[in-house]
Every structure is written in C-alpha cells, then in structure tokens.
Amino acid sequence: MSGADRTTVSREQVMAYRVAAHQLDRSSPEPAVLVLGAQDTPSGSARLALAARGASADGLELLWSFRGAPHLHRRADLPALATALWPVDDADATARISSTVIKEGAKLGLAAFRATAEALRAVVTEPMAKGEVSTAVSAAVPPSLTFRCATCGARHISGLLFQQAGLPGAVGVTMRGTTTLAPLEPGYPLPSAADGTSALVRDYLRFLGPAAPADAAKFLGVKPAVARAVWPDGLAEVTVGGKPAWLPAERLEALLTAEHQDLVRLLPPGDPFLQARDRGLLAPEKSHEKEIWRAIGSPGVLLVGSEPAGTWRAKAAGRRVDLTVTPFGPLTTATRKRLEVEAATVAEARGAAEARLHIA
C-alpha cells in the first residue's frame, strides 16, 4: 500500500496490543511468546518473566540462542529455531562474529559457525564446566577463531562465536554457581543452511510489532540488510509516530481494537515485552528510557495497564526478598495494593518465603 493509504495507529494502541499479545493478563499457562523464548539475563529473570504471565519454567530448556544470550525455550522448538537462527550466508556469519580479537577468523563466515558447532557436539557428551568446554573447543577449531589471552597466556575461542554456536551445537546451559554445558536430549542435526528465518521475523512482528526491519534485525543480531532479505510476505503496513511499521496482516484487527487492560505487573530485566527495539516508543521520556535500559545492571519495570510506570530491584535477605519500586510518578492506592500481590509473585518465583515491598 502507498504511504497515503497506510492506517495511522497511536502509541497507546501499540502498547495495548503488545500487552495483549504477550498475554500479560495471565490467560494462558503456556504463553505464545515463548516462540521467541525468554531471555535469562540476569540469571533467574526468565522465571520471573513467565511468572508475570502466570506461567512456570517447568519443561523448558536454557540455552544460548538469540545473539548468543541465554534464553528459556520449549524443547520442541529447538530444531526449527537452530535452523532459523543459522546465518543466511557468509557475509551474515562474518558480521555476527566480527571483532578485533578474531578479525581474520571472522572472514571464514559460515565455516566458523560450522567448525565451532561441530566441536561443541564432539566435546560436550556429558555435563561439563563451561571453561573446560571452551578449552577443548578452542583446541579443535581453526586457530584464527581463537585469540591469545594476555592474562593466562592460553588461546581462547571468541566468546561471540562460542555462544552463538551453542544452539546449532545442541548444548544446553545450567547457570547455578559455575556455568555448566550439557548435550540437549533428544538432539537434532547441525543445520546445513538457514531456513525459517522469515517466520522468525514474523514472530517478532507478531509480539513486538508493528515494527521496522531495523528493529527485527537488532533483535536477531543481524544487519538490517539481512532482515530486509528475509522480510516475510503477508504483512500489514501502518504508520506509528509518522513512520512506517509492519505486523502480520491477520493481527491488524487486534491492533486496531486493542484496549487498555487493568493490570499491574513487575517485569524483570530482559522480559520479552522489553525486547522491542523501538525503545523510544515504550518509554517516550528519555530519562525513563535511560533508566530502564542501562548498559550494565538494568532494573525491572513496573507495568501499570499498558504503560511503564517505574522500575524495581530485588535483593535477597535470607529467605525473604526485598523489593524496591521507584515509580516515575504518583501511584494510586489501588496500584500500591496490587503491588503487594505482585511482590509475592516475584518472591515465589525466586524461591523466597516472603516479600517485603518498599516504594521509593
């Protein structure tokens, strides 16, 4: 459709649509957004993201997937996800792992991913410490994919490559104290070529749209040209904030009719709802955007209705968890009361006996 024919939607409609798409109303014990997984950074946050949706992490696998970050995924999704996240070509592979430490090795492109994934499959046949695996894999891959560590004098494989090869390498992750890797059971074949990447972009647009190719690219950890090359068919184009954006055509009616929901949720850092790359849309106040997405140590987000209404942090105190909420503005008495319930939900998901809530 032409620019003149595009439907204009408000920020409020987009926010309400995303809240509904993420099933933050706790309408399902298995939220559909799990097709994108739940990032577990910092460790334990994925469980909190599921708890915010009334779900649990039971039966889910923790592994390195999108951008090499740890995510919880449904086991049945892994074979297709491994193929969808496989680089589309050598240039894409090189861009994903390009760094000063393996400048020449990154030029191997797909061969770098294949060699590392094959090494992971050969090395990780039982639970092993991450450091032990890294040492063995470093010795098995081409030397150009490793660098000399100035601290210990040994050669290490690039972390960017090591973790992005985890999904095709069919290894799971346990992050309790020391990080342990183990083979995923049942296994699945090493991808021979990328397939299903367009469907993955469609999933992004379903849950975090309407959005642009550059937004999807950042989520996938690829260049915008790659997102444009695999841009799916069957999308509806709208205008948000004067800019074009897309979502699956069958979701357009849900966007246009989305309504504000009366809910209060404590979303953890890295929650799927916060993975949208149009951060200025989620948090129009620049100071709020900077507070929510910090370079290091981001807080959780207080969601009231469809709006980020503050941040929160938790601290363990024996068998209790202390939660401090810092609102962006005054909170109603009703919201404060509902925060007590949400604080208890966080405590339960963290395995604490009780919660103590403090509103700054």
JSON list of N, CA, C and O in Angstrom, two decimals, residues 243-270:
[
{"chain": "A", "resi": 243, "resn": "LYS", "atom": "N", "xyz": [6.08, 7.18, 11.19]},
{"chain": "A", "resi": 243, "resn": "LYS", "atom": "CA", "xyz": [7.00, 6.27, 10.50]},
{"chain": "A", "resi": 243, "resn": "LYS", "atom": "C", "xyz": [6.27, 4.99, 10.11]},
{"chain": "A", "resi": 243, "resn": "LYS", "atom": "O", "xyz": [5.38, 4.53, 10.83]},
{"chain": "A", "resi": 244, "resn": "PRO", "atom": "N", "xyz": [6.67, 4.37, 8.99]},
{"chain": "A", "resi": 244, "resn": "PRO", "atom": "CA", "xyz": [6.03, 3.11, 8.60]},
{"chain": "A", "resi": 244, "resn": "PRO", "atom": "C", "xyz": [6.48, 1.96, 9.51]},
{"chain": "A", "resi": 244, "resn": "PRO", "atom": "O", "xyz": [7.61, 1.92, 9.98]},
{"chain": "A", "resi": 245, "resn": "ALA", "atom": "N", "xyz": [5.56, 1.05, 9.77]},
{"chain": "A", "resi": 245, "resn": "ALA", "atom": "CA", "xyz": [5.86, -0.12, 10.59]},
{"chain": "A", "resi": 245, "resn": "ALA", "atom": "C", "xyz": [4.94, -1.25, 10.14]},
{"chain": "A", "resi": 245, "resn": "ALA", "atom": "O", "xyz": [3.90, -1.00, 9.52]},
{"chain": "A", "resi": 246, "resn": "TRP", "atom": "N", "xyz": [5.33, -2.49, 10.46]},
{"chain": "A", "resi": 246, "resn": "TRP", "atom": "CA", "xyz": [4.61, -3.64, 9.92]},
{"chain": "A", "resi": 246, "resn": "TRP", "atom": "C", "xyz": [4.28, -4.65, 11.02]},
{"chain": "A", "resi": 246, "resn": "TRP", "atom": "O", "xyz": [4.97, -4.74, 12.04]},
{"chain": "A", "resi": 247, "resn": "LEU", "atom": "N", "xyz": [3.25, -5.43, 10.79]},
{"chain": "A", "resi": 247, "resn": "LEU", "atom": "CA", "xyz": [2.91, -6.57, 11.62]},
{"chain": "A", "resi": 247, "resn": "LEU", "atom": "C", "xyz": [2.14, -7.54, 10.73]},
{"chain": "A", "resi": 247, "resn": "LEU", "atom": "O", "xyz": [1.67, -7.16, 9.65]},
{"chain": "A", "resi": 248, "resn": "PRO", "atom": "N", "xyz": [1.99, -8.82, 11.15]},
{"chain": "A", "resi": 248, "resn": "PRO", "atom": "CA", "xyz": [1.24, -9.76, 10.32]},
{"chain": "A", "resi": 248, "resn": "PRO", "atom": "C", "xyz": [-0.16, -9.24, 10.02]},
{"chain": "A", "resi": 248, "resn": "PRO", "atom": "O", "xyz": [-0.84, -8.72, 10.90]},
{"chain": "A", "resi": 249, "resn": "ALA", "atom": "N", "xyz": [-0.59, -9.38, 8.77]},
{"chain": "A", "resi": 249, "resn": "ALA", "atom": "CA", "xyz": [-1.88, -8.82, 8.35]},
{"chain": "A", "resi": 249, "resn": "ALA", "atom": "C", "xyz": [-3.03, -9.35, 9.19]},
{"chain": "A", "resi": 249, "resn": "ALA", "atom": "O", "xyz": [-3.98, -8.62, 9.48]},
{"chain": "A", "resi": 250, "resn": "GLU", "atom": "N", "xyz": [-2.93, -10.61, 9.62]},
{"chain": "A", "resi": 250, "resn": "GLU", "atom": "CA", "xyz": [-4.03, -11.19, 10.40]},
{"chain": "A", "resi": 250, "resn": "GLU", "atom": "C", "xyz": [-4.10, -10.62, 11.81]},
{"chain": "A", "resi": 250, "resn": "GLU", "atom": "O", "xyz": [-5.06, -10.87, 12.54]},
{"chain": "A", "resi": 251, "resn": "ARG", "atom": "N", "xyz": [-3.08, -9.82, 12.20]},
{"chain": "A", "resi": 251, "resn": "ARG", "atom": "CA", "xyz": [-3.07, -9.22, 13.53]},
{"chain": "A", "resi": 251, "resn": "ARG", "atom": "C", "xyz": [-3.50, -7.74, 13.49]},
{"chain": "A", "resi": 251, "resn": "ARG", "atom": "O", "xyz": [-3.57, -7.10, 14.54]},
{"chain": "A", "resi": 252, "resn": "LEU", "atom": "N", "xyz": [-3.79, -7.23, 12.31]},
{"chain": "A", "resi": 252, "resn": "LEU", "atom": "CA", "xyz": [-4.14, -5.81, 12.19]},
{"chain": "A", "resi": 252, "resn": "LEU", "atom": "C", "xyz": [-5.40, -5.48, 12.97]},
{"chain": "A", "resi": 252, "resn": "LEU", "atom": "O", "xyz": [-5.46, -4.46, 13.68]},
{"chain": "A", "resi": 253, "resn": "GLU", "atom": "N", "xyz": [-6.42, -6.31, 12.88]},
{"chain": "A", "resi": 253, "resn": "GLU", "atom": "CA", "xyz": [-7.66, -6.04, 13.59]},
{"chain": "A", "resi": 253, "resn": "GLU", "atom": "C", "xyz": [-7.43, -6.01, 15.10]},
{"chain": "A", "resi": 253, "resn": "GLU", "atom": "O", "xyz": [-7.99, -5.18, 15.82]},
{"chain": "A", "resi": 254, "resn": "ALA", "atom": "N", "xyz": [-6.58, -6.92, 15.59]},
{"chain": "A", "resi": 254, "resn": "ALA", "atom": "CA", "xyz": [-6.27, -6.94, 17.02]},
{"chain": "A", "resi": 254, "resn": "ALA", "atom": "C", "xyz": [-5.57, -5.66, 17.44]},
{"chain": "A", "resi": 254, "resn": "ALA", "atom": "O", "xyz": [-5.79, -5.14, 18.55]},
{"chain": "A", "resi": 255, "resn": "LEU", "atom": "N", "xyz": [-4.73, -5.13, 16.57]},
{"chain": "A", "resi": 255, "resn": "LEU", "atom": "CA", "xyz": [-4.06, -3.86, 16.85]},
{"chain": "A", "resi": 255, "resn": "LEU", "atom": "C", "xyz": [-5.06, -2.71, 16.90]},
{"chain": "A", "resi": 255, "resn": "LEU", "atom": "O", "xyz": [-5.05, -1.89, 17.83]},
{"chain": "A", "resi": 256, "resn": "LEU", "atom": "N", "xyz": [-5.94, -2.67, 15.92]},
{"chain": "A", "resi": 256, "resn": "LEU", "atom": "CA", "xyz": [-6.87, -1.54, 15.82]},
{"chain": "A", "resi": 256, "resn": "LEU", "atom": "C", "xyz": [-7.92, -1.55, 16.92]},
{"chain": "A", "resi": 256, "resn": "LEU", "atom": "O", "xyz": [-8.47, -0.50, 17.26]},
{"chain": "A", "resi": 257, "resn": "THR", "atom": "N", "xyz": [-8.19, -2.72, 17.49]},
{"chain": "A", "resi": 257, "resn": "THR", "atom": "CA", "xyz": [-9.23, -2.81, 18.52]},
{"chain": "A", "resi": 257, "resn": "THR", "atom": "C", "xyz": [-8.65, -3.01, 19.92]},
{"chain": "A", "resi": 257, "resn": "THR", "atom": "O", "xyz": [-9.40, -3.22, 20.88]},
{"chain": "A", "resi": 258, "resn": "ALA", "atom": "N", "xyz": [-7.32, -2.96, 20.04]},
{"chain": "A", "resi": 258, "resn": "ALA", "atom": "CA", "xyz": [-6.69, -3.20, 21.35]},
{"chain": "A", "resi": 258, "resn": "ALA", "atom": "C", "xyz": [-7.14, -2.15, 22.36]},
{"chain": "A", "resi": 258, "resn": "ALA", "atom": "O", "xyz": [-7.24, -0.96, 22.05]},
{"chain": "A", "resi": 259, "resn": "GLU", "atom": "N", "xyz": [-7.42, -2.62, 23.57]},
{"chain": "A", "resi": 259, "resn": "GLU", "atom": "CA", "xyz": [-7.88, -1.73, 24.63]},
{"chain": "A", "resi": 259, "resn": "GLU", "atom": "C", "xyz": [-6.96, -1.82, 25.85]},
{"chain": "A", "resi": 259, "resn": "GLU", "atom": "O", "xyz": [-6.34, -2.86, 26.11]},
{"chain": "A", "resi": 260, "resn": "HIS", "atom": "N", "xyz": [-6.91, -0.76, 26.58]},
{"chain": "A", "resi": 260, "resn": "HIS", "atom": "CA", "xyz": [-6.15, -0.70, 27.82]},
{"chain": "A", "resi": 260, "resn": "HIS", "atom": "C", "xyz": [-6.63, -1.78, 28.78]},
{"chain": "A", "resi": 260, "resn": "HIS", "atom": "O", "xyz": [-7.83, -1.98, 28.94]},
{"chain": "A", "resi": 261, "resn": "GLN", "atom": "N", "xyz": [-5.69, -2.50, 29.40]},
{"chain": "A", "resi": 261, "resn": "GLN", "atom": "CA", "xyz": [-6.04, -3.52, 30.38]},
{"chain": "A", "resi": 261, "resn": "GLN", "atom": "C", "xyz": [-5.71, -3.05, 31.79]},
{"chain": "A", "resi": 261, "resn": "GLN", "atom": "O", "xyz": [-4.68, -2.39, 32.01]},
{"chain": "A", "resi": 262, "resn": "ASP", "atom": "N", "xyz": [-6.55, -3.42, 32.71]},
{"chain": "A", "resi": 262, "resn": "ASP", "atom": "CA", "xyz": [-6.37, -3.02, 34.10]},
{"chain": "A", "resi": 262, "resn": "ASP", "atom": "C", "xyz": [-5.51, -4.07, 34.81]},
{"chain": "A", "resi": 262, "resn": "ASP", "atom": "O", "xyz": [-6.02, -5.03, 35.38]},
{"chain": "A", "resi": 263, "resn": "LEU", "atom": "N", "xyz": [-4.20, -3.88, 34.71]},
{"chain": "A", "resi": 263, "resn": "LEU", "atom": "CA", "xyz": [-3.31, -4.83, 35.35]},
{"chain": "A", "resi": 263, "resn": "LEU", "atom": "C", "xyz": [-2.07, -4.12, 35.91]},
{"chain": "A", "resi": 263, "resn": "LEU", "atom": "O", "xyz": [-1.74, -3.01, 35.50]},
{"chain": "A", "resi": 264, "resn": "VAL", "atom": "N", "xyz": [-1.41, -4.79, 36.84]},
{"chain": "A", "resi": 264, "resn": "VAL", "atom": "CA", "xyz": [-0.15, -4.32, 37.42]},
{"chain": "A", "resi": 264, "resn": "VAL", "atom": "C", "xyz": [0.82, -5.50, 37.36]},
{"chain": "A", "resi": 264, "resn": "VAL", "atom": "O", "xyz": [0.49, -6.59, 37.84]},
{"chain": "A", "resi": 265, "resn": "ARG", "atom": "N", "xyz": [1.98, -5.31, 36.77]},
{"chain": "A", "resi": 265, "resn": "ARG", "atom": "CA", "xyz": [2.95, -6.39, 36.65]},
{"chain": "A", "resi": 265, "resn": "ARG", "atom": "C", "xyz": [4.37, -5.87, 36.95]},
{"chain": "A", "resi": 265, "resn": "ARG", "atom": "O", "xyz": [4.69, -4.71, 36.64]},
{"chain": "A", "resi": 266, "resn": "LEU", "atom": "N", "xyz": [5.17, -6.74, 37.51]},
{"chain": "A", "resi": 266, "resn": "LEU", "atom": "CA", "xyz": [6.59, -6.45, 37.73]},
{"chain": "A", "resi": 266, "resn": "LEU", "atom": "C", "xyz": [7.37, -7.27, 36.72]},
{"chain": "A", "resi": 266, "resn": "LEU", "atom": "O", "xyz": [7.56, -8.48, 36.88]},
{"chain": "A", "resi": 267, "resn": "LEU", "atom": "N", "xyz": [7.80, -6.62, 35.64]},
{"chain": "A", "resi": 267, "resn": "LEU", "atom": "CA", "xyz": [8.54, -7.30, 34.58]},
{"chain": "A", "resi": 267, "resn": "LEU", "atom": "C", "xyz": [10.03, -7.28, 34.90]},
{"chain": "A", "resi": 267, "resn": "LEU", "atom": "O", "xyz": [10.57, -6.24, 35.27]},
{"chain": "A", "resi": 268, "resn": "PRO", "atom": "N", "xyz": [10.71, -8.41, 34.75]},
{"chain": "A", "resi": 268, "resn": "PRO", "atom": "CA", "xyz": [12.14, -8.44, 35.07]},
{"chain": "A", "resi": 268, "resn": "PRO", "atom": "C", "xyz": [12.97, -7.82, 33.96]},
{"chain": "A", "resi": 268, "resn": "PRO", "atom": "O", "xyz": [12.48, -7.61, 32.84]},
{"chain": "A", "resi": 269, "resn": "PRO", "atom": "N", "xyz": [14.24, -7.52, 34.22]},
{"chain": "A", "resi": 269, "resn": "PRO", "atom": "CA", "xyz": [15.13, -7.06, 33.14]},
{"chain": "A", "resi": 269, "resn": "PRO", "atom": "C", "xyz": [15.16, -8.12, 32.04]},
{"chain": "A", "resi": 269, "resn": "PRO", "atom": "O", "xyz": [15.17, -9.32, 32.32]},
{"chain": "A", "resi": 270, "resn": "GLY", "atom": "N", "xyz": [15.14, -7.69, 30.80]},
{"chain": "A", "resi": 270, "resn": "GLY", "atom": "CA", "xyz": [15.18, -8.63, 29.69]},
{"chain": "A", "resi": 270, "resn": "GLY", "atom": "C", "xyz": [13.88, -9.32, 29.38]},
{"chain": "A", "resi": 270, "resn": "GLY", "atom": "O", "xyz": [13.83, -10.21, 28.53]}
]
